[in-house]
PDB file of C-alpha atoms in Angstrom:
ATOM      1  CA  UNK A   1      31.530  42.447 -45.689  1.00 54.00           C
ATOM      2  CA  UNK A   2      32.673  44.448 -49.184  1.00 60.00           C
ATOM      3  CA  UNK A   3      29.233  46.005 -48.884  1.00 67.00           C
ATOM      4  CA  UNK A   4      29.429  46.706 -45.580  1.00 69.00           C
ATOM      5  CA  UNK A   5      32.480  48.821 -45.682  1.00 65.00           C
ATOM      6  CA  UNK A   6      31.779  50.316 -48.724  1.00 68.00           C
ATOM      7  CA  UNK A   7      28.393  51.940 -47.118  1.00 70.00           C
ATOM      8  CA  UNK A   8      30.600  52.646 -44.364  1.00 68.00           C
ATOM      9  CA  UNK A   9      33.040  54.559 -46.341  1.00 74.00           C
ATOM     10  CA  UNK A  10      30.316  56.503 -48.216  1.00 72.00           C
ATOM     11  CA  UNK A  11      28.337  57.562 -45.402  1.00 64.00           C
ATOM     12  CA  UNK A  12      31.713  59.224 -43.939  1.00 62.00           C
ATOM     13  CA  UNK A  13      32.863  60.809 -47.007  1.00 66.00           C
ATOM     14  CA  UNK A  14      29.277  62.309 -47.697  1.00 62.00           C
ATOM     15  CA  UNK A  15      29.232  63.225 -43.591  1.00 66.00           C
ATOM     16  CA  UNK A  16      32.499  64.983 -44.265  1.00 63.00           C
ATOM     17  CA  UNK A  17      30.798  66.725 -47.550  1.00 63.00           C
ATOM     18  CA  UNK A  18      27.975  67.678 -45.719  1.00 57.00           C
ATOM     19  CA  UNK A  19      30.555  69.439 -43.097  1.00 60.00           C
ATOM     20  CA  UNK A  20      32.532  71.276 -46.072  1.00 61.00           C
ATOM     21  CA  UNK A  21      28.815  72.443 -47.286  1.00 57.00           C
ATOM     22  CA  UNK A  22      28.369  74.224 -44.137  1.00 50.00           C
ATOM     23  CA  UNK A  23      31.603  75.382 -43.703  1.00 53.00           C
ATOM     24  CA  UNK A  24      31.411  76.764 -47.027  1.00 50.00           C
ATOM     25  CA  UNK A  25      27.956  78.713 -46.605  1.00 54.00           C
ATOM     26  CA  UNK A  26      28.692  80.477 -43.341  1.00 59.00           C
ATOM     27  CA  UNK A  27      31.937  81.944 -44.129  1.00 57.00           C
ATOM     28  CA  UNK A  28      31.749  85.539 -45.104  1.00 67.00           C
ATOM     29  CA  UNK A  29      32.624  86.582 -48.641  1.00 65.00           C
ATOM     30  CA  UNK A  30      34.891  89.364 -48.546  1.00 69.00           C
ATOM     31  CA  UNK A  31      34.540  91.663 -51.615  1.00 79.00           C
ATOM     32  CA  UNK A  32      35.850  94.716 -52.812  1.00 80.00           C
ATOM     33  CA  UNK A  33      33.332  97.727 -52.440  1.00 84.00           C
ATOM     34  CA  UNK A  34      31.635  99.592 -55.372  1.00 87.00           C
ATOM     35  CA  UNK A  35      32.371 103.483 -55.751  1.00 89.00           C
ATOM     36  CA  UNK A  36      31.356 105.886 -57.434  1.00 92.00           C
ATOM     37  CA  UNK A  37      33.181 108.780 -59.032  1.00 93.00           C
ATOM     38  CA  UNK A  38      31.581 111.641 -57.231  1.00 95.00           C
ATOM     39  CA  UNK A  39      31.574 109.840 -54.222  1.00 95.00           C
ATOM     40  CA  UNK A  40      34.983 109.249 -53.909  1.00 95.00           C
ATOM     41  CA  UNK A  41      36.436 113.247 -52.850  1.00 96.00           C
ATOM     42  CA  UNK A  42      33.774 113.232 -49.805  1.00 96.00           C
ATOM     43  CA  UNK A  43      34.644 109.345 -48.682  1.00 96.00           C
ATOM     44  CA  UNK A  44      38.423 110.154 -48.487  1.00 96.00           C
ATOM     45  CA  UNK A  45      37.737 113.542 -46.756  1.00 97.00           C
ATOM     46  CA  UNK A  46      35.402 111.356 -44.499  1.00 97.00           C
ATOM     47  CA  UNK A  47      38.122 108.503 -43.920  1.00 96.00           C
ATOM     48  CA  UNK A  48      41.487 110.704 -43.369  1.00 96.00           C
ATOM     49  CA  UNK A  49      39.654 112.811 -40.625  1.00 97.00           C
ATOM     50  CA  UNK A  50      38.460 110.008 -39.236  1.00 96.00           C
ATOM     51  CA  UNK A  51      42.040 108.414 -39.017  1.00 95.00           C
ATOM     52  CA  UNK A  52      43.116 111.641 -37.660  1.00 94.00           C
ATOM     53  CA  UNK A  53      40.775 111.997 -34.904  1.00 95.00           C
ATOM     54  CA  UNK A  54      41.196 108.109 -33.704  1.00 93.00           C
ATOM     55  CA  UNK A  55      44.938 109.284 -33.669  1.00 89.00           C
ATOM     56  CA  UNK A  56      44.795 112.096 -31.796  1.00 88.00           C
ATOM     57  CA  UNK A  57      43.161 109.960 -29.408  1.00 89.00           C
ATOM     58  CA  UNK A  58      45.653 107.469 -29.495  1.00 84.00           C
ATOM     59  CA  UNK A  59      47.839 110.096 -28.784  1.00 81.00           C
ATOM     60  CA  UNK A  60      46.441 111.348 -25.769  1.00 82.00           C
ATOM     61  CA  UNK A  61      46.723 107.962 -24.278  1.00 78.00           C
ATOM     62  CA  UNK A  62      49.503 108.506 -20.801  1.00 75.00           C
ATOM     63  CA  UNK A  63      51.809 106.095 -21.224  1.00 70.00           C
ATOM     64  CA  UNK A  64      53.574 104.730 -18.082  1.00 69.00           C
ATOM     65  CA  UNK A  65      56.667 103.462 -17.161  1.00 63.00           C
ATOM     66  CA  UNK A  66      55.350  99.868 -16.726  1.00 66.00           C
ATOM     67  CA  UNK A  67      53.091 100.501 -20.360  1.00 67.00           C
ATOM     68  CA  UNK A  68      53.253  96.677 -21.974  1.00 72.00           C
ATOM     69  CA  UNK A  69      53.814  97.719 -25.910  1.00 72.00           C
ATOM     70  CA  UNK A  70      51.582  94.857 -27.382  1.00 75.00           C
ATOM     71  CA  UNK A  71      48.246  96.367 -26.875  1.00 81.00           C
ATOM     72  CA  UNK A  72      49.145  99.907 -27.413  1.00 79.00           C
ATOM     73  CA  UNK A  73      50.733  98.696 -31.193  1.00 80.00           C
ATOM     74  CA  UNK A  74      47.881  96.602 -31.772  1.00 86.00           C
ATOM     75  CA  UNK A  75      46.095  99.118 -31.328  1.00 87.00           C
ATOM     76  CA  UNK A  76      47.751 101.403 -33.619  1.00 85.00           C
ATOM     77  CA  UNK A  77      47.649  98.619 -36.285  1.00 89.00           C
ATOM     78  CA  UNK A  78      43.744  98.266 -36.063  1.00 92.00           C
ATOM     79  CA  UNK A  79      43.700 102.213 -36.761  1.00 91.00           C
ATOM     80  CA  UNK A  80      45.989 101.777 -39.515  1.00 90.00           C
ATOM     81  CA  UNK A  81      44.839  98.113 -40.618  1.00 92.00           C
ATOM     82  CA  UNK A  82      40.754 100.003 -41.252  1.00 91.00           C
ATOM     83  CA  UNK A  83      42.428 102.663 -43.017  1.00 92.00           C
ATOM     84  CA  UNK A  84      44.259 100.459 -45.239  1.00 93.00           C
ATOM     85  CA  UNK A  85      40.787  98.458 -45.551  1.00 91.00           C
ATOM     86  CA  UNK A  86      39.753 101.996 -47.984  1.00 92.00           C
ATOM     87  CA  UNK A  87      43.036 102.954 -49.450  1.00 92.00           C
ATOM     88  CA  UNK A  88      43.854  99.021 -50.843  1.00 92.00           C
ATOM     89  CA  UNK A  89      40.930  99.265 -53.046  1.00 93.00           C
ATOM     90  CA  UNK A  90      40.758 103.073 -54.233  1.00 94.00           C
ATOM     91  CA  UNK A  91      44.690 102.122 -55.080  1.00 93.00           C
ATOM     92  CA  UNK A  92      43.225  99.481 -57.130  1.00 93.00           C
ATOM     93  CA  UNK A  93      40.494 101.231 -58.987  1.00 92.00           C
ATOM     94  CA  UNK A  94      43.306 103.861 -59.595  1.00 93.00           C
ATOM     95  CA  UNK A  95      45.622 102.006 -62.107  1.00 93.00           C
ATOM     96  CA  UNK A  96      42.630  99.294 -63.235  1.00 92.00           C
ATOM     97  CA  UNK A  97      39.292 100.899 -63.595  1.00 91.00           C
ATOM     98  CA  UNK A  98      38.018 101.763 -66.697  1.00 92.00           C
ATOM     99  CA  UNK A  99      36.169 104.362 -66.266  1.00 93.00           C
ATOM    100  CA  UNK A 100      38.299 107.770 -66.653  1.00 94.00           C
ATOM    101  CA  UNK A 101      36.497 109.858 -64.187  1.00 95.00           C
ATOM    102  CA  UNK A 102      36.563 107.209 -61.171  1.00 94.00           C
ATOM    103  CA  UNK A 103      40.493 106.756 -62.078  1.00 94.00           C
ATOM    104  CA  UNK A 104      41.250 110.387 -61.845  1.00 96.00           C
ATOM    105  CA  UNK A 105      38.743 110.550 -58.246  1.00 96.00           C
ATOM    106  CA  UNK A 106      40.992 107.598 -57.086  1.00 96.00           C
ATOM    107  CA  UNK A 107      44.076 109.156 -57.605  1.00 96.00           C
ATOM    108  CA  UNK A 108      43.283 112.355 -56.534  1.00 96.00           C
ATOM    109  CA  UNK A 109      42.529 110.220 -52.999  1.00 96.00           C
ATOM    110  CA  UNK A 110      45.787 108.339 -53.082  1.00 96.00           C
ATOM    111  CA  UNK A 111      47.675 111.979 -53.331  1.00 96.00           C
ATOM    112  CA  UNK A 112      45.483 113.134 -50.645  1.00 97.00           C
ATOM    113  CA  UNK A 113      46.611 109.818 -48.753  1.00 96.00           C
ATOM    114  CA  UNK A 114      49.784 109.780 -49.578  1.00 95.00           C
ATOM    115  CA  UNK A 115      49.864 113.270 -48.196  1.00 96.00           C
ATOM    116  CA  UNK A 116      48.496 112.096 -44.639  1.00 95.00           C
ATOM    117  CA  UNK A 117      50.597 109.492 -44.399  1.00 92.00           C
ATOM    118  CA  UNK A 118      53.606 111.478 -45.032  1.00 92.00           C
ATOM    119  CA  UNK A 119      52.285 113.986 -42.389  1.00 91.00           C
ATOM    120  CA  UNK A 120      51.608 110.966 -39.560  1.00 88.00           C
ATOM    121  CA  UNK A 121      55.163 109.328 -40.351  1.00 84.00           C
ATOM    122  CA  UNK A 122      56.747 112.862 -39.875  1.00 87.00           C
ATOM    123  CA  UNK A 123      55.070 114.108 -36.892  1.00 82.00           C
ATOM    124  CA  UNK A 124      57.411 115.488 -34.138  1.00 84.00           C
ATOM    125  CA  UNK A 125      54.388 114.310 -31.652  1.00 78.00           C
ATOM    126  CA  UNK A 126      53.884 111.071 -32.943  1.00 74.00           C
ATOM    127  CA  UNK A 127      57.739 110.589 -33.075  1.00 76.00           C
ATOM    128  CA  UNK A 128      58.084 111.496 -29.338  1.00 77.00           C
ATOM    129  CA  UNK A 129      55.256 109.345 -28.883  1.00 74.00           C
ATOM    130  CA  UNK A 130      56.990 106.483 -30.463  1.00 75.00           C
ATOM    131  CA  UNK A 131      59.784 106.907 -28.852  1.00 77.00           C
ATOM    132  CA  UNK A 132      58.532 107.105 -24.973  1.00 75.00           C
ATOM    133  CA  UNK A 133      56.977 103.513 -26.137  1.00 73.00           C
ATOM    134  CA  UNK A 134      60.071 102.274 -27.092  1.00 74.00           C
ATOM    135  CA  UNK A 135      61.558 103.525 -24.141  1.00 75.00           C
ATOM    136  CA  UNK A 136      58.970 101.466 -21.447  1.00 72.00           C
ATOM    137  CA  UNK A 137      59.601  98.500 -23.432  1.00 72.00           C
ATOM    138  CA  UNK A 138      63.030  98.720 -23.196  1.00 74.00           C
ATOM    139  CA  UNK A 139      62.802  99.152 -19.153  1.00 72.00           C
ATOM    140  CA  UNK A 140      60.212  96.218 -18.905  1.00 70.00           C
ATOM    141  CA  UNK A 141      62.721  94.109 -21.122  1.00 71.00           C
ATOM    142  CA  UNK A 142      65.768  95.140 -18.791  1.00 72.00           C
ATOM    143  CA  UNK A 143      64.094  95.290 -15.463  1.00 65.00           C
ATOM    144  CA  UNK A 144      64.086  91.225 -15.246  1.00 59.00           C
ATOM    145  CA  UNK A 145      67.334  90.998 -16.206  1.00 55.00           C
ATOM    146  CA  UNK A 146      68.715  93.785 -13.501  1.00 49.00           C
ATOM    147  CA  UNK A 147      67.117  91.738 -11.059  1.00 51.00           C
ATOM    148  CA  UNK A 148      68.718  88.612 -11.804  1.00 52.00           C
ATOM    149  CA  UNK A 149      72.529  89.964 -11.856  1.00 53.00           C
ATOM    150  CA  UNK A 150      71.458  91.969  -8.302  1.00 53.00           C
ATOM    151  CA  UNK A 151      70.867  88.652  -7.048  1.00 52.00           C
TER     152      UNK A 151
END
């Protein structure tokens, strides 16, 4: 019987090995991506305009009275979440890398970034943007409750 269970026992811890095994193999391996000094001034110019012009579309978007907020901010996360996806790392190689010349590329970015950022977060568009958003969630969130007291 000692045998019996102790086959038992092994062929379900090497079944749940196995399982870990595959489980280990298929998962992706996220990394952080190589660069390359003189690569760095034309993949910055190449990411900011890209932010911008996914933002102008976002923009552009009509927003309606009865406008549910969730998708229209996850949306503005995924812009912001794929632009933080290139400015994580170049922040990074900024302070850590040792070669000189990538380090000064880097920073030159993060001013550039920091500069973009500053310009979003201070845009009278995107602030009356904001703000109409805020506005149709506050309506959906009071409409249910006006209903209730008229009744």
């Amino acid at each position: 019987m000692k045998k019996q269970h102790f086959k038992f026992t092994t062929l379900c811890m090497l079944g749940l090995g196995m399982s870990q095994m595959a489980l280990a193999e298929t998962a992706p391996r996220q990394t952080l991506p190589s660069f390359q000094a003189k690569d760095i001034p034309a993949m910055c110019n190449a990411k900011i305009a890209d932010v911008k012009k996914q933002l102008k579309t976002f923009e552009n978007k009509p927003l309606k009275n009865e406008t549910a907020a969730a998708p229209v901010l996850a949306e503005w996360d995924r812009i912001f979440a794929s632009f933080e996806d290139f400015y994580g790392p170049i922040g990074l190689y900024s302070n850590v890398d040792p070669d000189e010349a990538l380090r000064k590329a880097a920073e030159d970015c993060e001013i550039k970034i920091s500069q973009f950022q500053t310009d979003v977060y201070q845009n009278p568009k995107s602030k009356q943007w904001i703000k109409r958003l805020f506005v149709a969630v506050l309506r959906q969130s009071l409409a249910p409750r006006a209903d209730k007291e008229s009744k």
